[in-house]
Amino acid sequence: MEKEKVVLAYSGGLDTSIIIPWLKENYNDLDIIACCVNVGQEDDMEFVKKKALSSGASKVYIENVVNEFVEEYVYKGIKANAVYEGKYLLGTAFARPLIAKKLVETAHKEGAKYIAHGCTGKGNDQVRLETAIAALDPTIQIIAPWRIWDIGSREEAIDYAQSKNIDLNGITKEKIYSRDQNILHISHEGGMLENPGLEPDYDEILMMTNTIEKTPDLAEYIEIEFKEGIPVKLNSKKLNGEEMLKSLNKIGGTHGIGVIDLLENRLVGMKSRGIYETPGGTLLIEAHKYLESFVLEKDTAHFKDMMSQKYAELVYNAMWFSGLKDAFDAFVDSTQKSVTGKVKLKLYKGTIKFAGMVSENALYNESISSFSTGELYDQKDATGFIHLYSLPYKIQALNKLNNASTTEVTYSFKE
């Protein structure tokens, strides 16, 4: 009789590495198929594949979706200026719905009834993966070992891995950070970061980005060209999404761009602390914001600012496949028709400075905005405008004066 199949979201990290032997011990009637979705985590995929097979997987899928991740997920966030709680560029949150999509596709291909993952019961990612899977195929059943097994910490997970002779690839109880990497970012959690009273040891933590002390002493200028909100050229060179973000990660990382220490409000109700490196994404979103300020009219820009925060919360909160997300995307796309032009940035010691921009759709007109008198704007016209604009406030003030006068007369009469 053929075994039932389970597709495991596999990364080769600590959690998913121990899940394979654990599944074999506790679900011996399941055929384990590992699926590693490459969203730009820079792992040796051949090593990951061999590790999964040696740990007990019967088959391994390596899905290379880096460019799809950038162009269909990350760029949506750039167009929306989506930043969670003012800092986090949603590197993990953007990746999870695509990973879920590939897991479901693999399950369909293999006829698998189950999908398993290594997300902890305290994190956001369990919600993101399972909600996305439910939206794509509600018949698939979930196995979430961290919510079932007796392993209660990463230290215990390391002990279990060592008992099964699993290669931990440098993870020790001393270097116990939980990391998630893709082409947009790398996050660092756990270890000493769990104590908010401690300053991070950036020399030990950072992997994509130089510390400020190690950045060059000379500034660097870059120019990013957008077409309808999408970055298409870097320094006049046409690049696809993967190429663009890789190039900007290298440049931004060199100059210490995009490192944040964030104490965030998780979806599951607790606060957590993490260090996030997002060098290329930070450059893109800052350039995009500058260009929007140049080409969007005021009310659209102000409304989009409000929506951007809600968009970020929606993505963070596992609602990628919701109708509201689709509606937001439609609005964002309508605003991006004029967001075409070039933006120049100056990078120095972790900072991004505006250095100029041009666009055929610019709403800024120098002859109007200049202090000099021009034909398109007669400064005398401001007199009538101010009279009309200030009229409600004049009426309000007159009412107060009249009421005060009436009150005085009343008091005088009583006396």
C-alpha positions as a printed Julia matrix, in Angstrom:
415×3 Matrix{Float64}:
   0.0    0.0     0.0
   1.4    3.41   -0.99
   2.17   5.75    1.89
   0.45   9.09    2.35
   2.72  11.98    1.45
   3.71  15.11    3.33
   5.45  18.09    1.7
   7.86  19.73    4.13
   8.83  23.39    3.74
  12.55  22.75    3.95
  15.39  25.24    4.35
  18.19  23.13    5.76
  18.25  25.27    8.91
  17.97  23.98   12.46
  14.2   23.68   12.67
  13.47  21.98    9.37
  16.56  19.76    9.62
  15.28  18.09   12.77
  11.71  17.85   11.49
  12.58  15.12    8.97
  13.83  12.57   11.56
  11.07  13.66   13.96
   8.41  13.02   11.31
   9.91   9.61   10.59
   9.77   8.76   14.3
   6.23  10.01   14.86
   4.57   9.57   11.45
   6.22   6.43   10.12
   3.41   5.93    7.64
   4.24   9.2     5.82
   6.47   9.64    2.78
   8.44  12.89    3.38
   9.03  15.16    0.38
  11.21  18.19    1.05
  10.5   21.39   -0.87
  13.06  24.18   -0.7
  11.8   27.43   -2.2
  14.76  29.6    -3.2
  13.79  33.24   -2.76
  17.41  34.37   -2.73
  18.73  33.0     0.55
  22.19  32.34   -0.95
  22.38  28.78    0.38
  24.24  26.01   -1.45
  21.18  24.29   -2.87
  23.08  21.13   -3.75
  24.17  20.87   -0.11
  20.59  21.52    1.04
  19.31  18.77   -1.25
  21.89  16.22   -0.07
  21.2   17.12    3.56
  17.45  16.56    3.15
  17.98  13.19    1.49
  20.53  12.05    4.08
  18.11  13.09    6.85
  15.4   10.83    5.48
  13.47  12.68    2.77
  12.45  10.48   -0.16
  12.52  13.34   -2.68
  13.62  16.96   -2.78
  12.26  19.84   -4.87
  14.39  22.96   -5.31
  12.16  25.77   -6.59
  14.14  28.79   -7.89
  11.7   31.71   -7.78
  14.02  34.63   -6.97
  13.02  36.85   -9.89
   9.33  36.05   -9.42
   9.68  36.97   -5.75
  11.15  40.38   -6.6
   8.91  41.32   -9.5
   5.57  39.93   -8.26
   5.9   40.43   -4.52
   8.68  42.85   -3.48
   7.9   45.38   -6.22
   4.25  45.5    -5.1
   5.51  46.6    -1.71
   7.84  49.19   -3.24
   4.99  50.68   -5.27
   2.85  50.82   -2.13
   5.69  52.22    0.05
   4.77  49.46    2.52
   6.77  49.74    5.75
   5.47  48.07    8.91
   5.56  50.25   12.03
   7.66  52.81   10.21
  10.75  50.58    9.97
  10.25  47.02    8.73
  10.26  46.48    4.95
   8.46  43.12    5.3
  11.22  40.89    3.93
   9.83  37.75    5.55
   6.17  38.65    5.12
   6.49  39.1     1.34
   8.2   35.73    0.92
   5.73  33.53    2.8
   2.77  33.66    0.39
   5.04  32.71   -2.53
   6.56  29.86   -0.51
   3.06  28.68    0.37
   2.08  28.82   -3.29
   5.01  26.58   -4.27
   4.31  24.16   -1.41
   0.71  23.77   -2.58
   1.83  23.28   -6.18
   4.27  20.56   -5.05
   1.57  18.9    -2.94
  -0.72  18.81   -5.98
   2.05  17.42   -8.15
   2.82  14.65   -5.64
  -0.74  14.0    -4.53
   0.22  14.92   -0.96
  -2.45  15.28    1.68
  -0.26  17.13    4.19
   2.1   20.1     4.35
   4.52  20.48    7.26
   6.57  23.49    8.31
   9.13  24.49   10.94
   7.53  27.69   12.2
   7.33  28.06   15.96
   4.06  28.48   17.81
   5.08  31.99   18.84
   5.84  33.45   15.43
   4.02  35.23   12.63
   5.12  32.84    9.89
   2.93  29.94   10.99
  -0.08  32.21   10.43
   1.22  33.51    7.1
   1.99  30.07    5.67
  -1.15  28.35    6.89
  -3.49  31.19    5.93
  -1.99  31.28    2.43
  -2.23  27.49    2.1
  -5.87  27.62    3.21
  -6.58  30.31    0.61
  -5.0   28.21   -2.14
  -6.26  24.75   -1.12
  -8.36  24.42    2.05
  -8.32  20.6     1.84
  -4.61  20.33    2.67
  -3.89  19.4     6.29
  -1.09  21.04    8.27
   1.53  19.4    10.47
   3.29  21.94   12.7
   5.83  20.07   14.88
   6.71  23.09   17.05
   3.1   23.06   18.28
   3.19  19.31   18.97
   6.6   18.03   20.07
   8.29  18.21   23.46
  11.25  20.25   22.18
  10.9   23.57   23.97
  13.87  25.68   22.87
  16.55  26.09   20.22
  19.05  24.63   22.69
  16.96  21.47   22.95
  16.6   21.44   19.16
  20.41  21.49   18.86
  20.65  18.56   21.29
  18.12  16.61   19.24
  19.97  17.38   15.99
  23.25  16.23   17.48
  21.63  12.99   18.65
  20.6   12.38   15.04
  24.04  13.33   13.62
  22.57  16.23   11.63
  25.02  18.79   10.26
  24.09  22.14   11.84
  26.33  24.14    9.5
  27.87  26.35   12.19
  24.85  26.74   14.5
  25.89  26.35   18.16
  24.39  27.19   21.54
  26.73  30.2    21.62
  25.78  31.39   18.11
  22.12  30.61   18.34
  20.54  33.41   16.3
  17.47  32.46   14.32
  17.95  33.89   10.83
  15.69  34.22    7.82
  17.25  35.34    4.55
  16.01  36.1     1.08
  17.12  38.51   -1.62
  15.23  41.38    0.06
  16.6   41.02    3.59
  18.03  38.96    6.39
  16.52  38.96    9.87
  18.27  38.04   13.11
  16.36  37.0    16.24
  17.07  35.16   19.48
  20.25  34.98   21.53
  21.28  38.21   23.23
  18.71  40.14   21.17
  15.99  38.79   23.45
  17.23  41.21   26.12
  16.25  44.77   25.04
  18.68  46.14   27.59
  21.66  44.98   25.53
  23.26  46.73   22.55
  23.58  44.42   19.54
  27.04  43.16   18.6
  26.78  44.23   14.96
  30.21  42.82   14.1
  28.92  39.37   15.04
  25.39  39.76   13.7
  25.5   41.52   10.32
  25.87  39.42    7.18
  24.7   41.59    4.25
  25.79  44.99    5.51
  28.95  46.7     6.74
  28.96  48.23   10.17
  29.25  52.02   10.01
  32.86  51.76   11.16
  33.72  49.61    8.14
  31.97  51.69    5.48
  34.0   53.66    2.89
  35.12  57.21    3.71
  33.98  58.38    0.26
  30.35  58.85   -0.73
  28.86  57.05   -3.74
  26.16  58.33   -6.1
  23.63  56.04   -7.76
  20.78  56.7   -10.17
  17.62  54.56  -10.22
  15.16  54.85  -13.09
  11.5   53.91  -12.61
   8.78  53.17  -15.14
   5.26  53.35  -13.7
   6.59  52.69  -10.22
   8.83  49.76  -11.2
  12.64  50.14  -11.01
  13.99  49.29  -14.45
  17.52  50.75  -14.64
  20.43  51.24  -12.27
  23.03  53.77  -13.39
  21.53  53.61  -16.92
  21.82  49.8   -17.07
  18.59  47.86  -17.63
  18.12  45.12  -15.0
  15.42  42.59  -14.14
  14.16  42.36  -10.56
  16.72  39.83   -9.33
  19.62  41.69  -10.91
  18.4   45.04   -9.57
  18.08  43.91   -5.98
  21.37  41.98   -6.01
  23.21  45.03   -7.32
  21.59  47.38   -4.83
  22.21  44.97   -1.95
  25.91  45.05   -2.72
  26.02  48.84   -3.03
  23.8   49.48   -0.02
  25.56  46.87    2.07
  28.93  48.46    1.34
  27.69  51.78    2.74
  25.87  50.36    5.78
  22.38  51.16    4.45
  19.16  49.64    5.78
  20.04  48.18    9.2
  17.32  48.51   11.84
  16.91  47.32   15.42
  13.16  46.78   15.7
  10.99  45.96   18.69
   7.87  45.0    16.76
   4.29  44.07   17.57
   3.77  40.55   16.31
   0.57  39.29   14.79
   0.25  36.67   17.55
   0.04  39.29   20.29
   3.54  39.66   21.71
   6.41  42.04   21.16
   9.67  40.74   19.72
  13.04  42.22   18.9
  14.99  41.65   15.73
  17.82  43.1    13.67
  16.89  43.48   10.01
  19.24  44.13    7.1
  17.51  45.42    3.97
  20.12  47.41    2.02
  18.76  47.24   -1.54
  15.11  47.45   -0.56
  15.78  50.56    1.51
  17.39  52.27   -1.48
  14.47  51.37   -3.73
  11.74  52.55   -1.4
  13.51  55.84   -0.6
  14.06  56.59   -4.29
  10.45  55.68   -5.03
   9.14  58.01   -2.31
  11.19  60.9    -3.7
   9.83  60.31   -7.2
   6.24  60.11   -5.98
   6.65  63.47   -4.23
   7.55  64.88   -7.64
   4.67  63.48   -9.7
   1.61  62.78   -7.5
  -0.91  65.49   -6.79
  -1.47  66.36   -3.12
  -4.69  64.54   -2.25
  -3.61  61.33   -3.98
  -0.23  61.45   -2.23
  -1.78  62.07    1.19
  -4.37  59.32    0.81
  -1.71  56.91   -0.44
   0.39  57.65    2.66
  -2.48  56.47    4.85
  -3.1   53.44    2.68
   0.6   52.51    2.7
   0.5   51.92    6.44
  -2.63  49.79    6.12
  -1.08  47.89    3.19
   1.98  47.09    5.32
  -0.22  45.85    8.17
  -2.25  43.74    5.75
   0.86  42.02    4.37
   2.36  41.61    7.84
  -0.9   40.11    9.09
  -1.04  37.27    6.53
  -3.7   38.79    4.24
  -1.81  38.54    0.94
  -4.57  36.56   -0.78
  -7.42  38.72    0.54
  -9.89  40.77   -1.48
  -8.76  43.9     0.35
  -5.18  43.3    -0.79
  -6.4   43.01   -4.4
  -8.33  46.28   -4.02
  -5.26  48.02   -2.58
  -3.14  46.77   -5.48
  -5.64  48.18   -7.96
  -5.5   51.58   -6.27
  -1.7   51.53   -6.06
  -1.34  50.59   -9.72
  -3.62  53.48  -10.71
  -1.36  55.9    -8.83
   1.79  54.57  -10.47
   0.95  55.52  -14.06
   2.81  58.8   -13.65
   5.63  57.47  -11.43
   8.24  57.44  -14.2
  11.59  59.17  -13.95
  15.11  59.07  -12.57
  16.25  59.62   -8.98
  19.84  60.21   -7.88
  20.92  59.28   -4.35
  24.1   59.97   -2.37
  25.16  57.16   -0.01
  27.51  57.79    2.89
  28.05  56.12    6.27
  24.61  54.52    6.54
  22.74  57.58    5.22
  20.79  58.26    2.02
  20.73  61.82    0.72
  18.62  63.12   -2.13
  20.8   64.28   -5.04
  18.32  65.18   -7.78
  15.56  63.78   -9.98
  13.89  64.28  -13.33
  10.51  63.2   -14.7
   8.4   64.09  -17.71
   5.38  63.88  -15.36
   6.68  66.29  -12.73
   4.05  68.47  -11.09
   6.71  70.75   -9.72
   7.06  73.8   -11.98
  10.07  76.0   -11.26
   8.51  79.09  -12.83
   5.53  78.77  -10.47
   7.28  77.62   -7.3
  10.2   80.06   -7.59
  10.27  83.19   -5.42
  10.66  85.14   -8.63
   7.54  86.59  -10.3
   6.43  84.61  -13.37
   3.66  84.65  -15.94
   1.93  81.5   -14.64
   1.38  82.79  -11.12
   0.34  86.32  -10.15
   1.12  86.82   -6.46
  -1.73  89.35   -6.19
  -4.18  86.48   -6.72
  -3.24  85.15   -3.28
  -5.14  88.04   -1.63
  -8.56  86.82   -2.78
  -7.65  83.21   -2.06
  -6.66  84.03    1.52
  -9.88  85.99    2.08
 -11.95  82.97    1.03
  -9.73  80.4     2.77
  -9.77  82.28    6.07
 -13.51  83.09    5.98
 -14.62  80.28    8.37
 -12.01  81.36   10.91
 -13.1   85.02   10.64
 -16.73  84.01   11.27
 -15.64  81.85   14.21
 -13.7   84.76   15.72
 -16.59  87.2    15.2
 -18.97  84.79   16.93
 -16.64  84.62   19.93
 -16.48  88.43   20.07
 -20.27  88.75   19.85
 -20.79  86.1    22.52
 -18.29  87.81   24.79
 -20.04  91.15   24.27
 -23.46  89.61   25.06
 -22.1   87.99   28.2
 -20.73  91.3    29.47
 -24.09  93.04   28.96
 -25.89  90.22   30.77
 -23.6   90.4    33.78
 -23.98  94.2    33.85
 -27.79  93.88   33.83
 -27.77  91.45   36.8
 -25.58  93.73   38.81
